[in-house]
mmCIF file of C-alpha atoms in Angstrom:
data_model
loop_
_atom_site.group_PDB
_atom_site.id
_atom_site.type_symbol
_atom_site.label_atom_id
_atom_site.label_comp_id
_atom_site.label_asym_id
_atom_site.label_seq_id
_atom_site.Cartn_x
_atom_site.Cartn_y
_atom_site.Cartn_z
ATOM 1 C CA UNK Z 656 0.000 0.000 0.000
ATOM 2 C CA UNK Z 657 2.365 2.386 0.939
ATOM 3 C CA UNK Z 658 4.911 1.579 -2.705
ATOM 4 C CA UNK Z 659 1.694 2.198 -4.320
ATOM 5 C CA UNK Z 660 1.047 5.463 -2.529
ATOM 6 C CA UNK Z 661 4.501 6.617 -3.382
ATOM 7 C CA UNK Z 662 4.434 5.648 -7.036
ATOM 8 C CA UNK Z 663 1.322 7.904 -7.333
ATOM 9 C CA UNK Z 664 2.943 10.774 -5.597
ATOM 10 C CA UNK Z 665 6.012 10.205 -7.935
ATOM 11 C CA UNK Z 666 4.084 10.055 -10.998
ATOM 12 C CA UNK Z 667 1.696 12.993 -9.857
ATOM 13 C CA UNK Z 668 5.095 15.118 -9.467
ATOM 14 C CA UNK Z 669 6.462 14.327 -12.759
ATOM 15 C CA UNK Z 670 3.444 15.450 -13.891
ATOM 16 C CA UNK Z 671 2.590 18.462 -12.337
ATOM 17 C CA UNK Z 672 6.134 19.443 -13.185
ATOM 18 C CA UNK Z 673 6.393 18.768 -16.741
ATOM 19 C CA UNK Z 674 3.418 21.575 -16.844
ATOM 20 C CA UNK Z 675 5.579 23.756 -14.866
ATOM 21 C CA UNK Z 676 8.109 22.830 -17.748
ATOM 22 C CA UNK Z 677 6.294 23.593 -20.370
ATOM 23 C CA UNK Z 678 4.963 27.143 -18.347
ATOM 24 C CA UNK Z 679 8.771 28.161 -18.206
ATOM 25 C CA UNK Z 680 10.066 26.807 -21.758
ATOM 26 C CA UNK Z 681 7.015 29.038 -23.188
ATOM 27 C CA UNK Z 682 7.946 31.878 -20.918
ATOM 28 C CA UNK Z 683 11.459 32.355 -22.179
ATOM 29 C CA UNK Z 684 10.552 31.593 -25.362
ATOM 30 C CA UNK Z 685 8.246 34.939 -25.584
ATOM 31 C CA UNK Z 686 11.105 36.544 -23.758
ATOM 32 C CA UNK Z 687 13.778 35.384 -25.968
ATOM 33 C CA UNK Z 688 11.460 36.172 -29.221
ATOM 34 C CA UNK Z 689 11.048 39.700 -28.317
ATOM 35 C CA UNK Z 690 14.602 40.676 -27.231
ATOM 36 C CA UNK Z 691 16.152 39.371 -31.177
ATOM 37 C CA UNK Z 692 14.199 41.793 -32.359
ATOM 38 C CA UNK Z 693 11.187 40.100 -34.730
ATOM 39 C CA UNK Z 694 10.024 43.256 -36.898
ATOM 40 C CA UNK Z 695 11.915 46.115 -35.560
ATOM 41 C CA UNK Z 696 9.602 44.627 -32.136
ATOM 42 C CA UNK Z 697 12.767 45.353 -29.927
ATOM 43 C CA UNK Z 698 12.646 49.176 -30.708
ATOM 44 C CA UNK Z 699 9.111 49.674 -29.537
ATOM 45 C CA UNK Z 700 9.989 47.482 -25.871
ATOM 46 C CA UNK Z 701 13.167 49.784 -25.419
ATOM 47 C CA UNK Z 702 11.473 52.982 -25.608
ATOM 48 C CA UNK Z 703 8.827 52.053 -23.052
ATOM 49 C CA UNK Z 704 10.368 51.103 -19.999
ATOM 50 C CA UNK Z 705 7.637 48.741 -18.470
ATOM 51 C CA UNK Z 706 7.354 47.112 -21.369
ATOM 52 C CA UNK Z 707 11.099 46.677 -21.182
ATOM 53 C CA UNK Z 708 11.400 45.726 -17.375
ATOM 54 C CA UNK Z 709 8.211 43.199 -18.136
ATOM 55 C CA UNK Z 710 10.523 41.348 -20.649
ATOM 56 C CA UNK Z 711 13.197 40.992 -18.392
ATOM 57 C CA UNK Z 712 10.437 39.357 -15.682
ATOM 58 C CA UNK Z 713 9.014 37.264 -18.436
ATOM 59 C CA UNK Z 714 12.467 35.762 -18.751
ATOM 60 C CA UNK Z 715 13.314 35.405 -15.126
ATOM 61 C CA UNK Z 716 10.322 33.762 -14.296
ATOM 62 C CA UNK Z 717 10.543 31.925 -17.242
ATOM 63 C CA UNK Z 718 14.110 30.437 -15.873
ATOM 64 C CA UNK Z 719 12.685 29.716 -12.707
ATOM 65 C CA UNK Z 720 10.011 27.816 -13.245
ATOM 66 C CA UNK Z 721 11.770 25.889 -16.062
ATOM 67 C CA UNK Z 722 15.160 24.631 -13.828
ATOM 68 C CA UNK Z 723 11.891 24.455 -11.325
ATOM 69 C CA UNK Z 724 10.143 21.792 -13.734
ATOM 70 C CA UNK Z 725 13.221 20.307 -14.715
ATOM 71 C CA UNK Z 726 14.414 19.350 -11.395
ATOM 72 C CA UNK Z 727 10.895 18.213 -10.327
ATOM 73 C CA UNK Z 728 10.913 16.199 -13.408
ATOM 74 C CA UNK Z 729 14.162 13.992 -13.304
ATOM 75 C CA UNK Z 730 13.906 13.904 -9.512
ATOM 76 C CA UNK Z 731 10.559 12.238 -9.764
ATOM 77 C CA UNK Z 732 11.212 10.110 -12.271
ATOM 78 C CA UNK Z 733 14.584 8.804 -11.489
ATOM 79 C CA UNK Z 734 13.845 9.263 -7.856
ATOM 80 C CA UNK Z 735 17.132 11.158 -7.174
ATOM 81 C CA UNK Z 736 16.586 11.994 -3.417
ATOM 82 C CA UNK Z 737 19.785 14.646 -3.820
ATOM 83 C CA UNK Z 738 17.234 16.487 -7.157
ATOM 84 C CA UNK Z 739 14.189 16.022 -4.571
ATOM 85 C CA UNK Z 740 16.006 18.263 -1.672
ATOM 86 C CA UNK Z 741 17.152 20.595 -4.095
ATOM 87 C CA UNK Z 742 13.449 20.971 -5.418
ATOM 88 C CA UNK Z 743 12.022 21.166 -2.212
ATOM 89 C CA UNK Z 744 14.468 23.842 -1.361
ATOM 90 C CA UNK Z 745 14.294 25.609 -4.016
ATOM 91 C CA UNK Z 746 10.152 25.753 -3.563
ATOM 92 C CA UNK Z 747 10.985 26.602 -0.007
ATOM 93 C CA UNK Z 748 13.252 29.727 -0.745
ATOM 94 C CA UNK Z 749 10.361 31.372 -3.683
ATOM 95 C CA UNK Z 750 7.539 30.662 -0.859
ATOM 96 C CA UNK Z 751 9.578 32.496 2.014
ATOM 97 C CA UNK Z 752 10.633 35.490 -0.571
ATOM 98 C CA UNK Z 753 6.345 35.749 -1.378
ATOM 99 C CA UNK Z 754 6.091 35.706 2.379
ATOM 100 C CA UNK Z 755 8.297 38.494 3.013
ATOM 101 C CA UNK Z 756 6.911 40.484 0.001
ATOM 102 C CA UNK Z 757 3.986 40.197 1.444
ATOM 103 C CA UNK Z 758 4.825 41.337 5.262
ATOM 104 C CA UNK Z 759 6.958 44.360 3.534
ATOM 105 C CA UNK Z 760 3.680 45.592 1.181
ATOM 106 C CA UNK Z 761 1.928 45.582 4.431
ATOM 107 C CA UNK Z 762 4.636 47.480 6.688
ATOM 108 C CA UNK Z 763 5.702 50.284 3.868
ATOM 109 C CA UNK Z 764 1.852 50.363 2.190
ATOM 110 C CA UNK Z 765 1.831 54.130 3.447
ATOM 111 C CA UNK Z 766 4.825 54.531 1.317
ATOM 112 C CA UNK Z 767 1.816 54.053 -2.167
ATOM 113 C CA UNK Z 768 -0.195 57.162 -0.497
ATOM 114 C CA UNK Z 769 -1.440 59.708 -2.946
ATOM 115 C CA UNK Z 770 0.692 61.796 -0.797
ATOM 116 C CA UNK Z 771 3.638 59.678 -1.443
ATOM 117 C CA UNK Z 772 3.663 59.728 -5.168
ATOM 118 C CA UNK Z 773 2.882 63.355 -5.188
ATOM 119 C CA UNK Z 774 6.279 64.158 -3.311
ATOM 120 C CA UNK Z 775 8.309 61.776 -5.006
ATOM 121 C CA UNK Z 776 7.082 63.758 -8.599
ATOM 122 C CA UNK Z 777 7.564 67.156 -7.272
ATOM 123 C CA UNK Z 778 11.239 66.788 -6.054
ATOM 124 C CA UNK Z 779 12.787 63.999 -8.749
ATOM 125 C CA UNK Z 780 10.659 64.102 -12.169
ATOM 126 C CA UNK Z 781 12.859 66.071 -14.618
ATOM 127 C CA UNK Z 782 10.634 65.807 -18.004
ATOM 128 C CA UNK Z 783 12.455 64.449 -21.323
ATOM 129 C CA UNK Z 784 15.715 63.248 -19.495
ATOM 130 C CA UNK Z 785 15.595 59.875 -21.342
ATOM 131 C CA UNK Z 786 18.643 58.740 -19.504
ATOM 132 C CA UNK Z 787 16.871 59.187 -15.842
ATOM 133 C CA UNK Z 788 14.801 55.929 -14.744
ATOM 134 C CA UNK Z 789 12.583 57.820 -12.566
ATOM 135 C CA UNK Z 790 11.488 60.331 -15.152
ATOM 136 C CA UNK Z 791 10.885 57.599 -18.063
ATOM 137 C CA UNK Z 792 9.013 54.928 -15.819
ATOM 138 C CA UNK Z 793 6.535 58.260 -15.479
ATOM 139 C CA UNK Z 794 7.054 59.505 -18.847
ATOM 140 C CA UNK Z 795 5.413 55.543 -19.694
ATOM 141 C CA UNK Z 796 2.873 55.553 -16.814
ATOM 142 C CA UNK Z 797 1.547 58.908 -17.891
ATOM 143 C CA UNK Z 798 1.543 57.935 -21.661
ATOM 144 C CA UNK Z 799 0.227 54.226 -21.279
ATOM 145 C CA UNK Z 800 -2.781 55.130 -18.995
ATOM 146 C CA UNK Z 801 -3.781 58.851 -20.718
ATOM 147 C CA UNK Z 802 -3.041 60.736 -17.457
ATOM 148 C CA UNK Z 803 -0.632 63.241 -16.268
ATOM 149 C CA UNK Z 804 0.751 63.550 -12.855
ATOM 150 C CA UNK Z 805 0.039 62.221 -9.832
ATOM 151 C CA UNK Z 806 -3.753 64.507 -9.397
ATOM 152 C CA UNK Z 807 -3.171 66.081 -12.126
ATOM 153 C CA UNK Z 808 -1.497 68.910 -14.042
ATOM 154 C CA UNK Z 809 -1.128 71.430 -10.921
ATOM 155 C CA UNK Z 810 1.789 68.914 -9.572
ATOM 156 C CA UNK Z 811 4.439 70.568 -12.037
ATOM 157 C CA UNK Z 812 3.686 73.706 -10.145
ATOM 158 C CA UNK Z 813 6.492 74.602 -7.866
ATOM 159 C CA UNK Z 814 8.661 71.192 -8.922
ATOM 160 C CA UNK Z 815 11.842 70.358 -9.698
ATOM 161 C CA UNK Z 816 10.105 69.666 -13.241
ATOM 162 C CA UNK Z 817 9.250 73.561 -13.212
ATOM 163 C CA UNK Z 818 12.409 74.743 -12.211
ATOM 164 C CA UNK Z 819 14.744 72.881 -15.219
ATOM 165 C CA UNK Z 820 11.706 73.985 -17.150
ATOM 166 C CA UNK Z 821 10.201 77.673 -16.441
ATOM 167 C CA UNK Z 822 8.367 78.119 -19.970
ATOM 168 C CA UNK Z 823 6.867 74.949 -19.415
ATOM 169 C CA UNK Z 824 4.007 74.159 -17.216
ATOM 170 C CA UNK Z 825 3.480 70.443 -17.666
ATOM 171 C CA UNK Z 826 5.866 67.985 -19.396
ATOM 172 C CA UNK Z 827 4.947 66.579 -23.070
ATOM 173 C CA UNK Z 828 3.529 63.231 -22.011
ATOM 174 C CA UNK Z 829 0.675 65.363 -20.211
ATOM 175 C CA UNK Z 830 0.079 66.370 -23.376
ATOM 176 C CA UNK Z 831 -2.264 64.215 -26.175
ATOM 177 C CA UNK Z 832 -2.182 65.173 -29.991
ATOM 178 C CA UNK Z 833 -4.865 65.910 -31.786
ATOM 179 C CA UNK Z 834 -5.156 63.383 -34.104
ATOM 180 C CA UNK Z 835 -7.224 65.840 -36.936
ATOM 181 C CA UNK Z 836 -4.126 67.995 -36.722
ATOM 182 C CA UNK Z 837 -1.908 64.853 -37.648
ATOM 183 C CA UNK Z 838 1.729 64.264 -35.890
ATOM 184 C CA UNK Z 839 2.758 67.569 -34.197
ATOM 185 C CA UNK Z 840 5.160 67.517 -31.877
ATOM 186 C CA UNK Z 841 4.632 68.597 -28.345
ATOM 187 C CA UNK Z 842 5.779 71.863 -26.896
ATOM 188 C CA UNK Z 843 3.945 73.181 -23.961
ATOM 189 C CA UNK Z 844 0.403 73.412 -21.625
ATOM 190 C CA UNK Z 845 -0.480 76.697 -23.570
ATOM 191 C CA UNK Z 846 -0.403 74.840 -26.699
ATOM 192 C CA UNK Z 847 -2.109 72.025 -24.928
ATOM 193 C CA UNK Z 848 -5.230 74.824 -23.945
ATOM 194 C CA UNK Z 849 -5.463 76.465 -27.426
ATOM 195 C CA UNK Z 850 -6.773 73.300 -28.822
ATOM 196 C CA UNK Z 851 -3.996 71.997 -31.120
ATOM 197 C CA UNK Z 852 -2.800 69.851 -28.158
ATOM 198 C CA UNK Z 853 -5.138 68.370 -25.922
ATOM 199 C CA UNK Z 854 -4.161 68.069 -22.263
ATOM 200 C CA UNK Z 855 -4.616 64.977 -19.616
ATOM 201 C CA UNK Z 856 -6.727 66.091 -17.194
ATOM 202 C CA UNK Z 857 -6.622 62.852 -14.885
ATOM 203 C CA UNK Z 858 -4.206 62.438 -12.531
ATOM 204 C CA UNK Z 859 -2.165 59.115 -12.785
ATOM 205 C CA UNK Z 860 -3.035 57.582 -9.233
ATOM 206 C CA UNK Z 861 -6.891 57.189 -9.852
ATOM 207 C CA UNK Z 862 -6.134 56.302 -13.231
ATOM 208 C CA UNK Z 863 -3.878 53.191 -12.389
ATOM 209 C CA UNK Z 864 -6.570 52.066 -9.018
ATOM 210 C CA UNK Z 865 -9.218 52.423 -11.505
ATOM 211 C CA UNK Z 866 -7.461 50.332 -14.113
ATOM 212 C CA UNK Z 867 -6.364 47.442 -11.676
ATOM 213 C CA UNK Z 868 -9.630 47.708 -9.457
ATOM 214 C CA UNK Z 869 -10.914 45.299 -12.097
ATOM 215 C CA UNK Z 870 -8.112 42.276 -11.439
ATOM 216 C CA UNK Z 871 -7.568 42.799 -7.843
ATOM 217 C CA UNK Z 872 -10.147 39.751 -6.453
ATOM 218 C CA UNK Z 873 -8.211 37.681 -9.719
ATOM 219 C CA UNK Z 874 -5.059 39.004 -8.521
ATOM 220 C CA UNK Z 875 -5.603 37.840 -4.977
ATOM 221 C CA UNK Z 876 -7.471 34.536 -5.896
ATOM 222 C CA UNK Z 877 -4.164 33.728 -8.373
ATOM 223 C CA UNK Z 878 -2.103 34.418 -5.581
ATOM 224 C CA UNK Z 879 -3.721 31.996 -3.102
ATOM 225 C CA UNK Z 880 -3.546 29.199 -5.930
ATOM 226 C CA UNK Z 881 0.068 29.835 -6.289
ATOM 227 C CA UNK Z 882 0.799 29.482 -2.592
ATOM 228 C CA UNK Z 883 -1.046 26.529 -1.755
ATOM 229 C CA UNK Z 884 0.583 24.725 -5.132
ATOM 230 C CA UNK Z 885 3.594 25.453 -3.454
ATOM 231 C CA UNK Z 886 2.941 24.077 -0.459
ATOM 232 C CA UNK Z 887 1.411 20.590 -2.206
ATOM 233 C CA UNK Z 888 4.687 20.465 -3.880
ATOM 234 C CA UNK Z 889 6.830 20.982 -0.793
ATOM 235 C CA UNK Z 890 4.598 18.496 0.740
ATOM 236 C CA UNK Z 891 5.091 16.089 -2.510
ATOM 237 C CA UNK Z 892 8.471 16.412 -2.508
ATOM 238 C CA UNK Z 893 9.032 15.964 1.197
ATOM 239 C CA UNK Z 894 7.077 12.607 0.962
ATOM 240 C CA UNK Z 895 9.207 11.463 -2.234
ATOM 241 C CA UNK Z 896 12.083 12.291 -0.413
ATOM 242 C CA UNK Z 897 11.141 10.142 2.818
ATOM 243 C CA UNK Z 898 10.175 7.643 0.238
ATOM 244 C CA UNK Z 899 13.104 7.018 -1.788
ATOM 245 C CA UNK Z 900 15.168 4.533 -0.465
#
């Protein structure tokens, strides 16, 4: 009874990790598709960068859970108690890092205060500086989800934004062409208000809780799958472990 109950487990681990194979040999193939540049493709990720950072997390994770499928695999099959350890470990190390990701979102969650943000614009957003992270990552936040600041276009008043820019009241990616008008380029809020640029009126924050307000309950439900997966295959791997003579 019990050889029977351990061949299940072994061939319910091989299984469940081949998936988690597959999930991570798909994963980097996306990631590894993009970044050789299919169509000119890699041009348009490089000059957003969350598009660009979401490549590089498509291939990490795609890593992961591929070395994650491939030592669940071979240790299940082959019933290599060193591979099992290894797996379990490794399963072990990814639950305690969620855990503490977790506890720290809690602890520093008045650190994503309207407030917050709002300071953090005033003193380090610069405008165009395409070689400052800070200012790009906004730059893309404010172009990807049609908004512009943090309330809106009264946070470039009295900023460090204003100050490297005095004929300027709000940066260009506040700013939204008019399409009848074709492909002008952007220059300033007064052109914005004359109607041959149209500004952003919303401000980022409620634009961004507003657009994720929709997956948070998925979010949260995907999250509680994931964790209690990972502790089945800790379990799993624990037992094939003991098991394996």
């Amino acid at each position: 009874m019990e050889g029977d109950c351990l061949s299940c487990i072994k061939y319910l681990m091989f299984i469940f990790n081949f998936f988690i194979f597959l999930g991570g040999a798909l994963l980097l193939s996306v990631g590894i598709w993009v970044l050789v540049d299919p169509m000119g493709f890699r041009e348009i990720v490089a000059a957003n960068p969350l598009i660009f950072t979401g490549v590089y997390v498509i291939l990490c994770l795609g890593a992961l859970l591929f070395l994650l499928g491939f030592l669940g695999c071979c240790g299940a099959i082959r019933e290599n108690r060193c591979l099992m350890l290894f797996f379990f470990m490794l399963i072990l190390i990814i639950f305690l890092a969620e855990l503490a990701a977790a506890i720290l979102a809690f602890i520093f969650r008045e650190h994503l205060t309207r407030q917050y943000f709002t300071k953090e614009l005033k003193h380090h957003y610069q405008g165009n500086n395409s070689t400052d992270v800070f200012t790009t990552t906004w730059n893309a936040i404010m172009t990807t989800f049609d908004c512009c600041g943090v309330n809106g276009a009264e946070d470039f008043e009295e900023s460090l934004y204003h100050l490297l820019n005095p004929a300027k009241m709000v940066p260009e990616a506040c700013c939204q062409r008019n399409h009848l008008l074709g492909d002008v380029p952007f220059v300033s809020r007064e052109d914005c208000l004359t109607g041959s640029m149209l500004i952003r009126h919303k401000g980022c924050y409620s634009a961004v809780v507003e657009y994720f307000e929709t997956y948070i309950y998925l979010a949260g439900a995907l999250a509680i799958v994931v964790l209690t997966i990972e502790l089945f295959a800790m379990v799993f791997a624990m037992c094939l472990f003991r098991g394996i003579q």
